[in-house]
GROMACS .gro file of C-alpha atoms in nm:
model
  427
    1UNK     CA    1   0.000   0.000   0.000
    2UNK     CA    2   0.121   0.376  -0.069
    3UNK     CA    3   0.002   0.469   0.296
    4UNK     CA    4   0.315   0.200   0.430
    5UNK     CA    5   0.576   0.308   0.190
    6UNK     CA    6   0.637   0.686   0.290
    7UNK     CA    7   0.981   0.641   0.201
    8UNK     CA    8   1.139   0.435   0.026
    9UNK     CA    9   1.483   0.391  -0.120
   10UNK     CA   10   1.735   0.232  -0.376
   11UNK     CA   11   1.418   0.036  -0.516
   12UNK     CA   12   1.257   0.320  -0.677
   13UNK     CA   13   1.223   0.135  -1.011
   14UNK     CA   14   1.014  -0.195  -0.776
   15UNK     CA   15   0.772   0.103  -0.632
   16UNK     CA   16   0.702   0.291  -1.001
   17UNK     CA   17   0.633  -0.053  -1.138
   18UNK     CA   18   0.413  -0.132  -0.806
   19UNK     CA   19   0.241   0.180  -0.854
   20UNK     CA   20   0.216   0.133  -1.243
   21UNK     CA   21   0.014  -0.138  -1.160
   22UNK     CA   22  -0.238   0.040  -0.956
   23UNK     CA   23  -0.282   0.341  -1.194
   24UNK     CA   24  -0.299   0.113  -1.492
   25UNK     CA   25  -0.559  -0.027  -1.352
   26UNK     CA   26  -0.759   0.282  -1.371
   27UNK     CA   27  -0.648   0.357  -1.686
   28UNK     CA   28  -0.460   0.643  -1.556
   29UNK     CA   29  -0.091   0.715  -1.646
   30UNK     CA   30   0.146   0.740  -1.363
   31UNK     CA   31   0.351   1.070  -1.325
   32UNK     CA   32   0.536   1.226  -1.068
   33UNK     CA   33   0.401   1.470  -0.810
   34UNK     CA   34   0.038   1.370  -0.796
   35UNK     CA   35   0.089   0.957  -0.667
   36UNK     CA   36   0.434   1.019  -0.537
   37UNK     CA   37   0.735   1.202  -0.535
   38UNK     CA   38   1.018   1.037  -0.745
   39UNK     CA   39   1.357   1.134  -0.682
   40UNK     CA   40   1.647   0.940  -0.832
   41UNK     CA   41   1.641   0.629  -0.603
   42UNK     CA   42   1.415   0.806  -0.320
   43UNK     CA   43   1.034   0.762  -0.333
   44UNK     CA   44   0.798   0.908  -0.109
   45UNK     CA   45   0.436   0.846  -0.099
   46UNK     CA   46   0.157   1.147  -0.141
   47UNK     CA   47  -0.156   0.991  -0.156
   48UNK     CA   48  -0.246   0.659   0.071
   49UNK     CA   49  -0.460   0.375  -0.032
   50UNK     CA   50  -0.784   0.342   0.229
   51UNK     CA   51  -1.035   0.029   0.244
   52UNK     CA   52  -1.375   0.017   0.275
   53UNK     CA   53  -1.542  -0.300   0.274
   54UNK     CA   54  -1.479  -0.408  -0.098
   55UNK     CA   55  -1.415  -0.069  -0.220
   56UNK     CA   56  -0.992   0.095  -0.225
   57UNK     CA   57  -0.983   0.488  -0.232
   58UNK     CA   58  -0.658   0.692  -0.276
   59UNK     CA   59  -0.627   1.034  -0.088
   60UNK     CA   60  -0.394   1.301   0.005
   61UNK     CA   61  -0.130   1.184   0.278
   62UNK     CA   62  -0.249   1.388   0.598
   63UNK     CA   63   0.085   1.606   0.686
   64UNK     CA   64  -0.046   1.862   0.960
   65UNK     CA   65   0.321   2.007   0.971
   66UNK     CA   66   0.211   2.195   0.613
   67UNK     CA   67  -0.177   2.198   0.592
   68UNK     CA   68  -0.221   2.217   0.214
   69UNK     CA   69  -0.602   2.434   0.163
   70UNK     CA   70  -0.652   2.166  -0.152
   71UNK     CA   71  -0.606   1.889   0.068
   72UNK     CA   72  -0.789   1.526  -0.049
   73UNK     CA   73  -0.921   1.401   0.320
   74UNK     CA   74  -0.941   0.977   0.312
   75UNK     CA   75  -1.239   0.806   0.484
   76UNK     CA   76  -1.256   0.982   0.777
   77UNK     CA   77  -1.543   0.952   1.017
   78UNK     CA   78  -1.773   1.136   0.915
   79UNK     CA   79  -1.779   0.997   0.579
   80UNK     CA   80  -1.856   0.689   0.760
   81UNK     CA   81  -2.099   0.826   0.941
   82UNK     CA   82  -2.259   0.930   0.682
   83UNK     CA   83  -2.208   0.628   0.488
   84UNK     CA   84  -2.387   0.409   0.704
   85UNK     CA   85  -2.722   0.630   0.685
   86UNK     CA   86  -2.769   0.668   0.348
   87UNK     CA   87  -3.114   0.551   0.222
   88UNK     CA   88  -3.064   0.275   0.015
   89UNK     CA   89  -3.364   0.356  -0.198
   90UNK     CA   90  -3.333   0.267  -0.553
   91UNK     CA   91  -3.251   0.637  -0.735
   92UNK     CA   92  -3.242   0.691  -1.099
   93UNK     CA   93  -3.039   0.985  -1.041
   94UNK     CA   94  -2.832   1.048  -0.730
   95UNK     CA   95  -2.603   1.366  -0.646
   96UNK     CA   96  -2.317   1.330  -0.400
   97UNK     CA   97  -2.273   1.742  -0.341
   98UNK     CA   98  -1.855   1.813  -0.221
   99UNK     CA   99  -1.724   1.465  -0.341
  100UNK     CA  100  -1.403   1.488  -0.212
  101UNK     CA  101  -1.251   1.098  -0.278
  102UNK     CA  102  -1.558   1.039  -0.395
  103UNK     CA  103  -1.639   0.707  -0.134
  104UNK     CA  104  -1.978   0.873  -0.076
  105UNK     CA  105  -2.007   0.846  -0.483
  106UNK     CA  106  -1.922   0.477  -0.525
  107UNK     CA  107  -2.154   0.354  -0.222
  108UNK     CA  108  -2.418   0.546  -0.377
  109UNK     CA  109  -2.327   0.357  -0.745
  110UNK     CA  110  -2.492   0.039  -0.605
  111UNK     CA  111  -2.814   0.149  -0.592
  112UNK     CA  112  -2.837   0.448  -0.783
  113UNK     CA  113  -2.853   0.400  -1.249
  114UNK     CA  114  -2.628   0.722  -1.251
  115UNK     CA  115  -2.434   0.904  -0.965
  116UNK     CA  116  -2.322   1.293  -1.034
  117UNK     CA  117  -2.046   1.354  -0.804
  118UNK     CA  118  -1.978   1.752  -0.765
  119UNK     CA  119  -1.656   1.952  -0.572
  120UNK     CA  120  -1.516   2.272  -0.637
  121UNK     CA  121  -1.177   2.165  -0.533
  122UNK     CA  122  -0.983   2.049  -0.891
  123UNK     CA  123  -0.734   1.780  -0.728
  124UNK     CA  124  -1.062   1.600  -0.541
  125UNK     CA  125  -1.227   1.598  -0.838
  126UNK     CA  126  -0.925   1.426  -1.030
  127UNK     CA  127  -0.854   1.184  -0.691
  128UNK     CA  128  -1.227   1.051  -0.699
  129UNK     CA  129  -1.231   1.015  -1.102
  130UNK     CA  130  -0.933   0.783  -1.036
  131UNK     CA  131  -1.111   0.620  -0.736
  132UNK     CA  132  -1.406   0.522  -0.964
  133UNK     CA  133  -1.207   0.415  -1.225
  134UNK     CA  134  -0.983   0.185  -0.944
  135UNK     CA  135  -1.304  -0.008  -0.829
  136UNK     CA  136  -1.449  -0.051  -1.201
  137UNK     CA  137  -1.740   0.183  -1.158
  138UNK     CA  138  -1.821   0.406  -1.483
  139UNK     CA  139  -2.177   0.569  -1.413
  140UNK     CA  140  -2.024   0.902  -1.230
  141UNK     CA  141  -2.058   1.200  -1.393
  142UNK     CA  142  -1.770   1.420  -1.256
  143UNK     CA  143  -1.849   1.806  -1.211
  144UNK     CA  144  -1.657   2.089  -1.095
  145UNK     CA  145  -1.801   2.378  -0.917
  146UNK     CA  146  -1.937   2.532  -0.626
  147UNK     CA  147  -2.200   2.361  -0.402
  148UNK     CA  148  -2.505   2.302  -0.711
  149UNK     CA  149  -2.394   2.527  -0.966
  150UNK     CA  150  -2.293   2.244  -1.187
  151UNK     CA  151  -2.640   2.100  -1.141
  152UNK     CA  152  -2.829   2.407  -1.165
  153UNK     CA  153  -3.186   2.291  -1.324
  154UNK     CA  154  -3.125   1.893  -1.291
  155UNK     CA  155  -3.389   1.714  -1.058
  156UNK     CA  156  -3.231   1.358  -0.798
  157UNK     CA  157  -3.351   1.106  -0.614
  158UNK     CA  158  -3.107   1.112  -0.336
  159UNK     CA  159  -2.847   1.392  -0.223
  160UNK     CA  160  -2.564   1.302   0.008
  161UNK     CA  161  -2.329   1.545   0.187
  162UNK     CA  162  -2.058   1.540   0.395
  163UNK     CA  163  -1.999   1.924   0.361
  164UNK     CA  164  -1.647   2.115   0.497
  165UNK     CA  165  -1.874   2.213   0.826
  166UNK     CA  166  -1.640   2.254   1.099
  167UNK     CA  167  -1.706   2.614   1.294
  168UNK     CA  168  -1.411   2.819   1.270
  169UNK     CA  169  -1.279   3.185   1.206
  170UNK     CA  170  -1.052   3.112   0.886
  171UNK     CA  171  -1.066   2.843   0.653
  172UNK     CA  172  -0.742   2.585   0.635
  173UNK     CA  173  -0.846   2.301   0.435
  174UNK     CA  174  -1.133   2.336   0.180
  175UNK     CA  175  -1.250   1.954   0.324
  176UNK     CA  176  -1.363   2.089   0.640
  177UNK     CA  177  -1.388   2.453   0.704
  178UNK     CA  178  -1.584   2.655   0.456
  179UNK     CA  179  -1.476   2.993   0.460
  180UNK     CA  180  -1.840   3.084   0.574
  181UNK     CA  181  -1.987   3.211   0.906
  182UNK     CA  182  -2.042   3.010   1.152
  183UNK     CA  183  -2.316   2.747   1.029
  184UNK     CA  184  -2.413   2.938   0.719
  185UNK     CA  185  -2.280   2.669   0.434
  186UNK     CA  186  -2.520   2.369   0.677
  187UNK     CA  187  -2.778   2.644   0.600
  188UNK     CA  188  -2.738   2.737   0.286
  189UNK     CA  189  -2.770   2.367   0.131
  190UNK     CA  190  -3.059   2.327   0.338
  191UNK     CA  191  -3.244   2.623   0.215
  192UNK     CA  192  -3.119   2.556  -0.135
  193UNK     CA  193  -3.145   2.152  -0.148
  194UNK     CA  194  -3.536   2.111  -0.239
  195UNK     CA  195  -3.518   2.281  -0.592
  196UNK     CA  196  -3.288   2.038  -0.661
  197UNK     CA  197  -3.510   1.721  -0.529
  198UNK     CA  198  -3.797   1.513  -0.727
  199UNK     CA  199  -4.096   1.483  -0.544
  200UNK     CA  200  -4.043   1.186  -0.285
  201UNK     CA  201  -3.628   1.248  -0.279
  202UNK     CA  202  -3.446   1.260   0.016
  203UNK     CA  203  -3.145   1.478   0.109
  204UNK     CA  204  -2.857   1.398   0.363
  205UNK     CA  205  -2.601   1.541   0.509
  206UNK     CA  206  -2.396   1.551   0.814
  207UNK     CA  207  -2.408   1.930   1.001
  208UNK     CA  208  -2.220   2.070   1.261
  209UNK     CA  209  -2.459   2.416   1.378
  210UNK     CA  210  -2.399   2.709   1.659
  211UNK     CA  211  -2.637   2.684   1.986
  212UNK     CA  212  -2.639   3.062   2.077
  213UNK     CA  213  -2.674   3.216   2.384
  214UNK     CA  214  -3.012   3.261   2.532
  215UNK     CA  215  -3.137   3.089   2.197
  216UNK     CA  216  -3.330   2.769   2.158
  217UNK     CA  217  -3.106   2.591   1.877
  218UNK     CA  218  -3.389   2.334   1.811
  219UNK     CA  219  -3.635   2.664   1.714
  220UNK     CA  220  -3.341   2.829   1.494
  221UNK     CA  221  -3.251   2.475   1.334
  222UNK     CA  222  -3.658   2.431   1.222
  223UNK     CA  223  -3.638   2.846   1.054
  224UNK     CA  224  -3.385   2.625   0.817
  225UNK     CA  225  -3.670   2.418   0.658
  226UNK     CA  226  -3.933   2.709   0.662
  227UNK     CA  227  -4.115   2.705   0.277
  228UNK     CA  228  -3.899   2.421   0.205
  229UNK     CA  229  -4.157   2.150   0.122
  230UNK     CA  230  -3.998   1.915   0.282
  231UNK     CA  231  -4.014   1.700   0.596
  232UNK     CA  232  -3.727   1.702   0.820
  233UNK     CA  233  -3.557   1.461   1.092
  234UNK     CA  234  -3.274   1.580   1.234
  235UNK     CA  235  -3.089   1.302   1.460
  236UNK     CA  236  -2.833   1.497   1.712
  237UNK     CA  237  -2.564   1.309   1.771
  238UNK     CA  238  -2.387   1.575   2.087
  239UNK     CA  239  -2.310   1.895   2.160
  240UNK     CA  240  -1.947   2.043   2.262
  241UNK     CA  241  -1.909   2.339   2.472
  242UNK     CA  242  -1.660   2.579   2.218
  243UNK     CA  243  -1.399   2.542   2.413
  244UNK     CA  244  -1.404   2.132   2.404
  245UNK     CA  245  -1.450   2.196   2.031
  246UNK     CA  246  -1.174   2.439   1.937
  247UNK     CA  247  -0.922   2.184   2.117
  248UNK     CA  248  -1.018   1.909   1.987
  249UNK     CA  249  -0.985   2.016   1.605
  250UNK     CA  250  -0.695   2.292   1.665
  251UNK     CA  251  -0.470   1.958   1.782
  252UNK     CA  252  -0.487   1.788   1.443
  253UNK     CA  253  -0.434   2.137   1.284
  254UNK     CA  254  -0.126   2.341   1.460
  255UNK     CA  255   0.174   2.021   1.560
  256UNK     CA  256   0.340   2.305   1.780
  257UNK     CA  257   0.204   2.407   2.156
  258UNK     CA  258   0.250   2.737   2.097
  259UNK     CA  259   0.055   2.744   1.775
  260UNK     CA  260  -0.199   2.560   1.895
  261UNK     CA  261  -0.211   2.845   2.194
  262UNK     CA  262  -0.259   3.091   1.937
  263UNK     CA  263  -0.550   2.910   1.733
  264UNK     CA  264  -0.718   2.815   2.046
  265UNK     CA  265  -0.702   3.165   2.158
  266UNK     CA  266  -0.827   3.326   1.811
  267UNK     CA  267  -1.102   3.045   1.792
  268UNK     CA  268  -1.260   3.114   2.147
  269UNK     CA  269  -1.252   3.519   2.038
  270UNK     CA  270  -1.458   3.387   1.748
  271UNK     CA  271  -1.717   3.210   1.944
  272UNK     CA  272  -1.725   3.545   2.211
  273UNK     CA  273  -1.827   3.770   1.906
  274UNK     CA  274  -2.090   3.538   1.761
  275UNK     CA  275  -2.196   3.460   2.094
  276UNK     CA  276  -2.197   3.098   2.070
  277UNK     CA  277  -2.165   2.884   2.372
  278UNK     CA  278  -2.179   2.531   2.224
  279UNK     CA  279  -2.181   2.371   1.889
  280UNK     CA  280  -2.426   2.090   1.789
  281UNK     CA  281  -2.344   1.770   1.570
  282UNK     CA  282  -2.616   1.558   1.356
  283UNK     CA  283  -2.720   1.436   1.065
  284UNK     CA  284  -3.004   1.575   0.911
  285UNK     CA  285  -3.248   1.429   0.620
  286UNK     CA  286  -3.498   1.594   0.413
  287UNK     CA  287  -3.787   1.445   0.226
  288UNK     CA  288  -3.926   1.661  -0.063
  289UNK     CA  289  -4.319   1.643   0.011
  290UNK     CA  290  -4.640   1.748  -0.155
  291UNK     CA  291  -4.799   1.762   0.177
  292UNK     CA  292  -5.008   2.030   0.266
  293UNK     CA  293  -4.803   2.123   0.595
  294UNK     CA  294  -4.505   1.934   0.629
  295UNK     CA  295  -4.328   1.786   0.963
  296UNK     CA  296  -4.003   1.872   1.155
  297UNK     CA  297  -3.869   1.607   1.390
  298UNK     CA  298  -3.548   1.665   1.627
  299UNK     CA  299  -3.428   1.385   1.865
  300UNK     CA  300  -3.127   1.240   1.993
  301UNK     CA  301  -2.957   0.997   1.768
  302UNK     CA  302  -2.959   0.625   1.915
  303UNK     CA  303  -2.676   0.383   1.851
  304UNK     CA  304  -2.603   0.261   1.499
  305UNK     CA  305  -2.586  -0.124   1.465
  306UNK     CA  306  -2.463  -0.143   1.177
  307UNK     CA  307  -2.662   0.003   0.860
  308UNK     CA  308  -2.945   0.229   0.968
  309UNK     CA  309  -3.056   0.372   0.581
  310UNK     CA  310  -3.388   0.176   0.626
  311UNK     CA  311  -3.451   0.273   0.975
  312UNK     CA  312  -3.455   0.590   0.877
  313UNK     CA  313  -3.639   0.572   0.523
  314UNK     CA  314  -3.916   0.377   0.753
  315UNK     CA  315  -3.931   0.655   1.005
  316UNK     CA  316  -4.050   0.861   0.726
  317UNK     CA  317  -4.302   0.645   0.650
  318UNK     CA  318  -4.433   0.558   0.974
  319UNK     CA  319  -4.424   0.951   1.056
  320UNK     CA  320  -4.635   1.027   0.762
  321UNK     CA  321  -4.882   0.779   0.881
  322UNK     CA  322  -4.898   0.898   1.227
  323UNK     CA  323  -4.942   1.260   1.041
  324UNK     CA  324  -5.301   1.089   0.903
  325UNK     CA  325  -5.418   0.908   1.144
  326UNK     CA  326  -5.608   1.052   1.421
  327UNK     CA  327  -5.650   0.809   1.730
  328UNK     CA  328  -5.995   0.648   1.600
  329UNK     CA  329  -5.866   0.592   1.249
  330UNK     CA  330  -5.553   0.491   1.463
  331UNK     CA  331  -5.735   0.194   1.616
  332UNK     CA  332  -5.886   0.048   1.314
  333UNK     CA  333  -5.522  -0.026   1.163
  334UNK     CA  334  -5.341  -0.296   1.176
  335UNK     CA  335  -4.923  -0.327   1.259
  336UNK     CA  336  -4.638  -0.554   1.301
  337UNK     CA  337  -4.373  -0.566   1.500
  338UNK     CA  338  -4.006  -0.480   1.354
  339UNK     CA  339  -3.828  -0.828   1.293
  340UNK     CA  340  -3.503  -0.700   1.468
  341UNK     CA  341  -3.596  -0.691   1.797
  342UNK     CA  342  -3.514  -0.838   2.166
  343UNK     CA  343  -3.708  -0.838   2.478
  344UNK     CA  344  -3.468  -0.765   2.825
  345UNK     CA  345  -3.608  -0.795   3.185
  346UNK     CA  346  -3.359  -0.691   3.419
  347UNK     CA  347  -3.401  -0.752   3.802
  348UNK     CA  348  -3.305  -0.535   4.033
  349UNK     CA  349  -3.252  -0.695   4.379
  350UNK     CA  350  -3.247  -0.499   4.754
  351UNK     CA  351  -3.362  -0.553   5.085
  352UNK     CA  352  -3.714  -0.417   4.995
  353UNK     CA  353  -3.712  -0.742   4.740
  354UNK     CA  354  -3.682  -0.771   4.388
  355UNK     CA  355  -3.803  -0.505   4.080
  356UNK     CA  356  -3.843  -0.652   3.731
  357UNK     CA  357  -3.811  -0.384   3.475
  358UNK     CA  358  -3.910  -0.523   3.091
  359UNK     CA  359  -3.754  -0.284   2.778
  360UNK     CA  360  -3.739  -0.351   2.394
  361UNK     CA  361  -3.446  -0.325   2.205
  362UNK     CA  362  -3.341  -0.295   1.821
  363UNK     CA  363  -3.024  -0.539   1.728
  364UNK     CA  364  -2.953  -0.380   1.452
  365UNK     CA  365  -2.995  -0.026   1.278
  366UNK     CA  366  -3.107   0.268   1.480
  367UNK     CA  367  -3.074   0.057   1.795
  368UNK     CA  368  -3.332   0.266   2.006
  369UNK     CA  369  -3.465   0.126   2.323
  370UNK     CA  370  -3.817   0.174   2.526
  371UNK     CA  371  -3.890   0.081   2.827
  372UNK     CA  372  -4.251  -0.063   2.927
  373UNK     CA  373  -4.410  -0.291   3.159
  374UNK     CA  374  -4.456  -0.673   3.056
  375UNK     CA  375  -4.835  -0.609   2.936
  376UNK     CA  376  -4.721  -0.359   2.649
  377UNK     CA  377  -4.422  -0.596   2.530
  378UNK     CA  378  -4.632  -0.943   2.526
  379UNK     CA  379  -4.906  -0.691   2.298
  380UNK     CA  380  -4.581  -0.588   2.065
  381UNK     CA  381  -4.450  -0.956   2.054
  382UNK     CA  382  -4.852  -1.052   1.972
  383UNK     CA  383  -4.886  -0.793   1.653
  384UNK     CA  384  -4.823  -0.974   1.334
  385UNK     CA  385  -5.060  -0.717   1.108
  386UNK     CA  386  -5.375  -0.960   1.136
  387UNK     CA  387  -5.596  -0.790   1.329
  388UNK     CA  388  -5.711  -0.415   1.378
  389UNK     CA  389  -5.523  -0.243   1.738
  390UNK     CA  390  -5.868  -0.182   1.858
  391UNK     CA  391  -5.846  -0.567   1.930
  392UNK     CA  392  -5.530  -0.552   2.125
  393UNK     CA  393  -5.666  -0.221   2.309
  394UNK     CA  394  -5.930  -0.475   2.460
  395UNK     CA  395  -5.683  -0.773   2.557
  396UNK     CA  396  -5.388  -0.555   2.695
  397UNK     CA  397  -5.685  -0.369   2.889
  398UNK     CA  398  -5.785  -0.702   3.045
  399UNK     CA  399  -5.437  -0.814   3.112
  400UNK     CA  400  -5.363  -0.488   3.291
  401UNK     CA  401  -5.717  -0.493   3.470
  402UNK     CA  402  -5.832  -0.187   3.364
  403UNK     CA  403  -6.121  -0.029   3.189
  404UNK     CA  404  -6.071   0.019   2.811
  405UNK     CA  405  -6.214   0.327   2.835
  406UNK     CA  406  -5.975   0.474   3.093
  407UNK     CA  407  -5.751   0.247   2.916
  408UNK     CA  408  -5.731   0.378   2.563
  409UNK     CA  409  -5.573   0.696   2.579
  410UNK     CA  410  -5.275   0.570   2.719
  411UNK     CA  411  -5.281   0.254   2.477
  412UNK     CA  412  -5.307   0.493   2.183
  413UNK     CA  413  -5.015   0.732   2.345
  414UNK     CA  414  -4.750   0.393   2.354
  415UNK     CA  415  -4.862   0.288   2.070
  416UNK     CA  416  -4.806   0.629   1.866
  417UNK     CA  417  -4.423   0.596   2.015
  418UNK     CA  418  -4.386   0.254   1.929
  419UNK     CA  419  -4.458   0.314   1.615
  420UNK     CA  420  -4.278   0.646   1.582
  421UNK     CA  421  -3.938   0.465   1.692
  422UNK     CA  422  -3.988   0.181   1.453
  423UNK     CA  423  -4.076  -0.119   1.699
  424UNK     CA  424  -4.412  -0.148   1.475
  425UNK     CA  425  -4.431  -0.093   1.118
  426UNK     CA  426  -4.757  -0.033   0.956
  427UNK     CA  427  -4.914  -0.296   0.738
   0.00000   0.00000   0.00000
């Protein structure tokens, strides 16, 4: 792999042929400068070769000593992040907006007849056309430009962004800071997303946003979707006080203490002025929507088990139908339980006795987790879509010992969460 031979010497001619191999392979011809750097004997490495499940991606050896603005980040976490939520939906047309190495690109190729991968930065742009060609795949459409200029009056499925949104007073590498206030580039593809999306297509992207003083940042984050048409969930991952935040990115930025003084100190200035006391992560998705009013829906994020694209493509859905169903109408459907899920009792034991406490649990996906007593999870384990909730409302009542009168409002109230979180799907 490039990434293990930084530097090597008096083989030179072994490495060119090594990496002749690799860049033949894309069809690309090797040269000196963009791959490596080739002197005499004395090779050393400038891009690294990264894995991702069957997929290889070359990008820019990470040298904080001299940040370079044009910088090709690898697969860092955030891509992913972000690669694990994607919506697997089947897209005729999908749009990966700042492709950067362009992994966000080739997951999207496996679903997706044609992919249109966008950045403004030239040598990402040329690093992800080689990526594609590496791992066979020839249905991108490479564009350069800013944000969807390239794209301007083209329609897709799916849009997937993992945008430069880190929160800082001057821009270093065009992969992560974006030159604009605060969260204004988050913003600005929100607002500017849904012209862009077919009715039914979904948006996603990763955001970093301010939570100003004496502000609710829930509020200010739903003014983002206002006249958007669209529906939006936005899953928040944590929040970092700013000074938790500058330190933690200004130590992969300045190598030296007393740079990293300096940045530290200029950062925290920043966050004075603008008034910002913490800074929220989360990934947010959009769902264009010919609803007459349409929905905004902020929670914590849960742990991801793996894959969680369908959880969240059925928590659309199962929002929507909350949306038109009143509780009567409520009642007279019928639901099934999800198939990934496990029942837990957990005993707590002290001198007063022993406490059983019963909770449901998601193995895989969004892996959120209710708690209930052992009436509600036998009715969950029971619904297999055959029969109309009204029924269950009448055998949970009995198995509680209650009326089903004084019973149903607080039946109906579970049930609306259960099915909110995904434990029942609609049938």
């Amino acid at each position: 792999m490039l990434k293990n031979c930084r530097c090597i010497r008096n083989d030179g001619r072994r490495f060119r042929s090594i990496c002749g191999v690799l860049v033949g392979k894309a069809g690309c011809r090797f040269s000196s400068g963009y791959f490596c750097h080739v002197n005499g004997c004395d090779v050393m490495a400038t891009v690294e070769l990264c894995p991702y499940g069957s997929l290889v991606v070359a990008a820019d050896w990470s040298d904080e000593t001299q940040p370079n603005l044009h910088q090709v980040m690898g697969i860092a976490a955030s891509s992913r992040t972000l690669a694990q939520a994607i919506i697997p939906c089947h897209s005729h047309v999908t749009l990966d907006l700042g492709t950067g190495c362009g992994i966000l690109a080739l997951l999207a190729a496996a679903h997706s007849e044609q992919v249109v991968a966008v950045d403004s930065n030239p040598r990402a742009l040329r690093m992800a056309r080689f990526n594609a060609l590496l791992n066979g795949t020839t249905d991108i459409e490479f564009l350069e430009g800013n944000l969807f200029e390239p794209v301007r009056g083209r329609q897709f499925d799916l849009i997937v962004c993992n945008p430069p949104f880190v929160i800082a007073p001057q821009q270093i590498y065009l992969h992560s800071h974006s030159g604009m206030p605060l969260d204004r580039l988050c913003e600005t593809i929100v607002r500017t997303a849904p012209v862009f999306m077919r009715q039914g297509g979904y948006c996603q992207l990763l955001c970093n946003w301010v939570q100003l003083a004496g502000a609710d940042w829930r509020a200010r984050l739903e003014t983002w979707f206002d006249g958007s048409g669209c529906d939006a969930w936005i899953l928040h991952s944590h929040s970092e006080e700013v000074a938790d935040y500058a330190s933690n990115r200004i130590s992969n930025l300045a190598p030296v203490a007393a740079q990293r003084e300096k940045q530290f100190n200029t950062w925290m200035d920043y966050y004075e002025r603008e008034r910002v006391e913490a800074i929220g992560f989360g990934l947010v998705t959009m769902r264009r929507s010919n609803r007459s009013s349409n929905w905004f829906r902020c929670e914590s994020w849960p742990e991801m088990v793996g894959p969680c694209g369908d959880a969240i493509e059925r928590g659309f859905v199962a929002r929507n139908f909350l949306e038109d169903h009143g509780d009567r109408d409520l009642l007279e459907t019928r639901v099934r339980h999800a198939p990934n899920l496990q029942w837990r009792q957990d005993h707590d034991i002290s001198d007063l006795g022993t406490a059983v406490h019963s909770s449901l649990h998601f193995t895989s996906g969004l892996a959120y987790t209710a708690k209930m007593d052992s009436a509600i999870v036998k009715f969950v384990s029971r619904c297999a879509g055959d029969r109309p909730l009204s029924e269950y409302l009448r055998e949970t009542a009995a198995i509680s010992g209650e009326d089903v009168c004084q019973f149903s409002p607080r039946f109906v109230k579970v049930v609306r969460r259960l099915i909110e979180l995904g434990f029942l799907l609609p049938v």
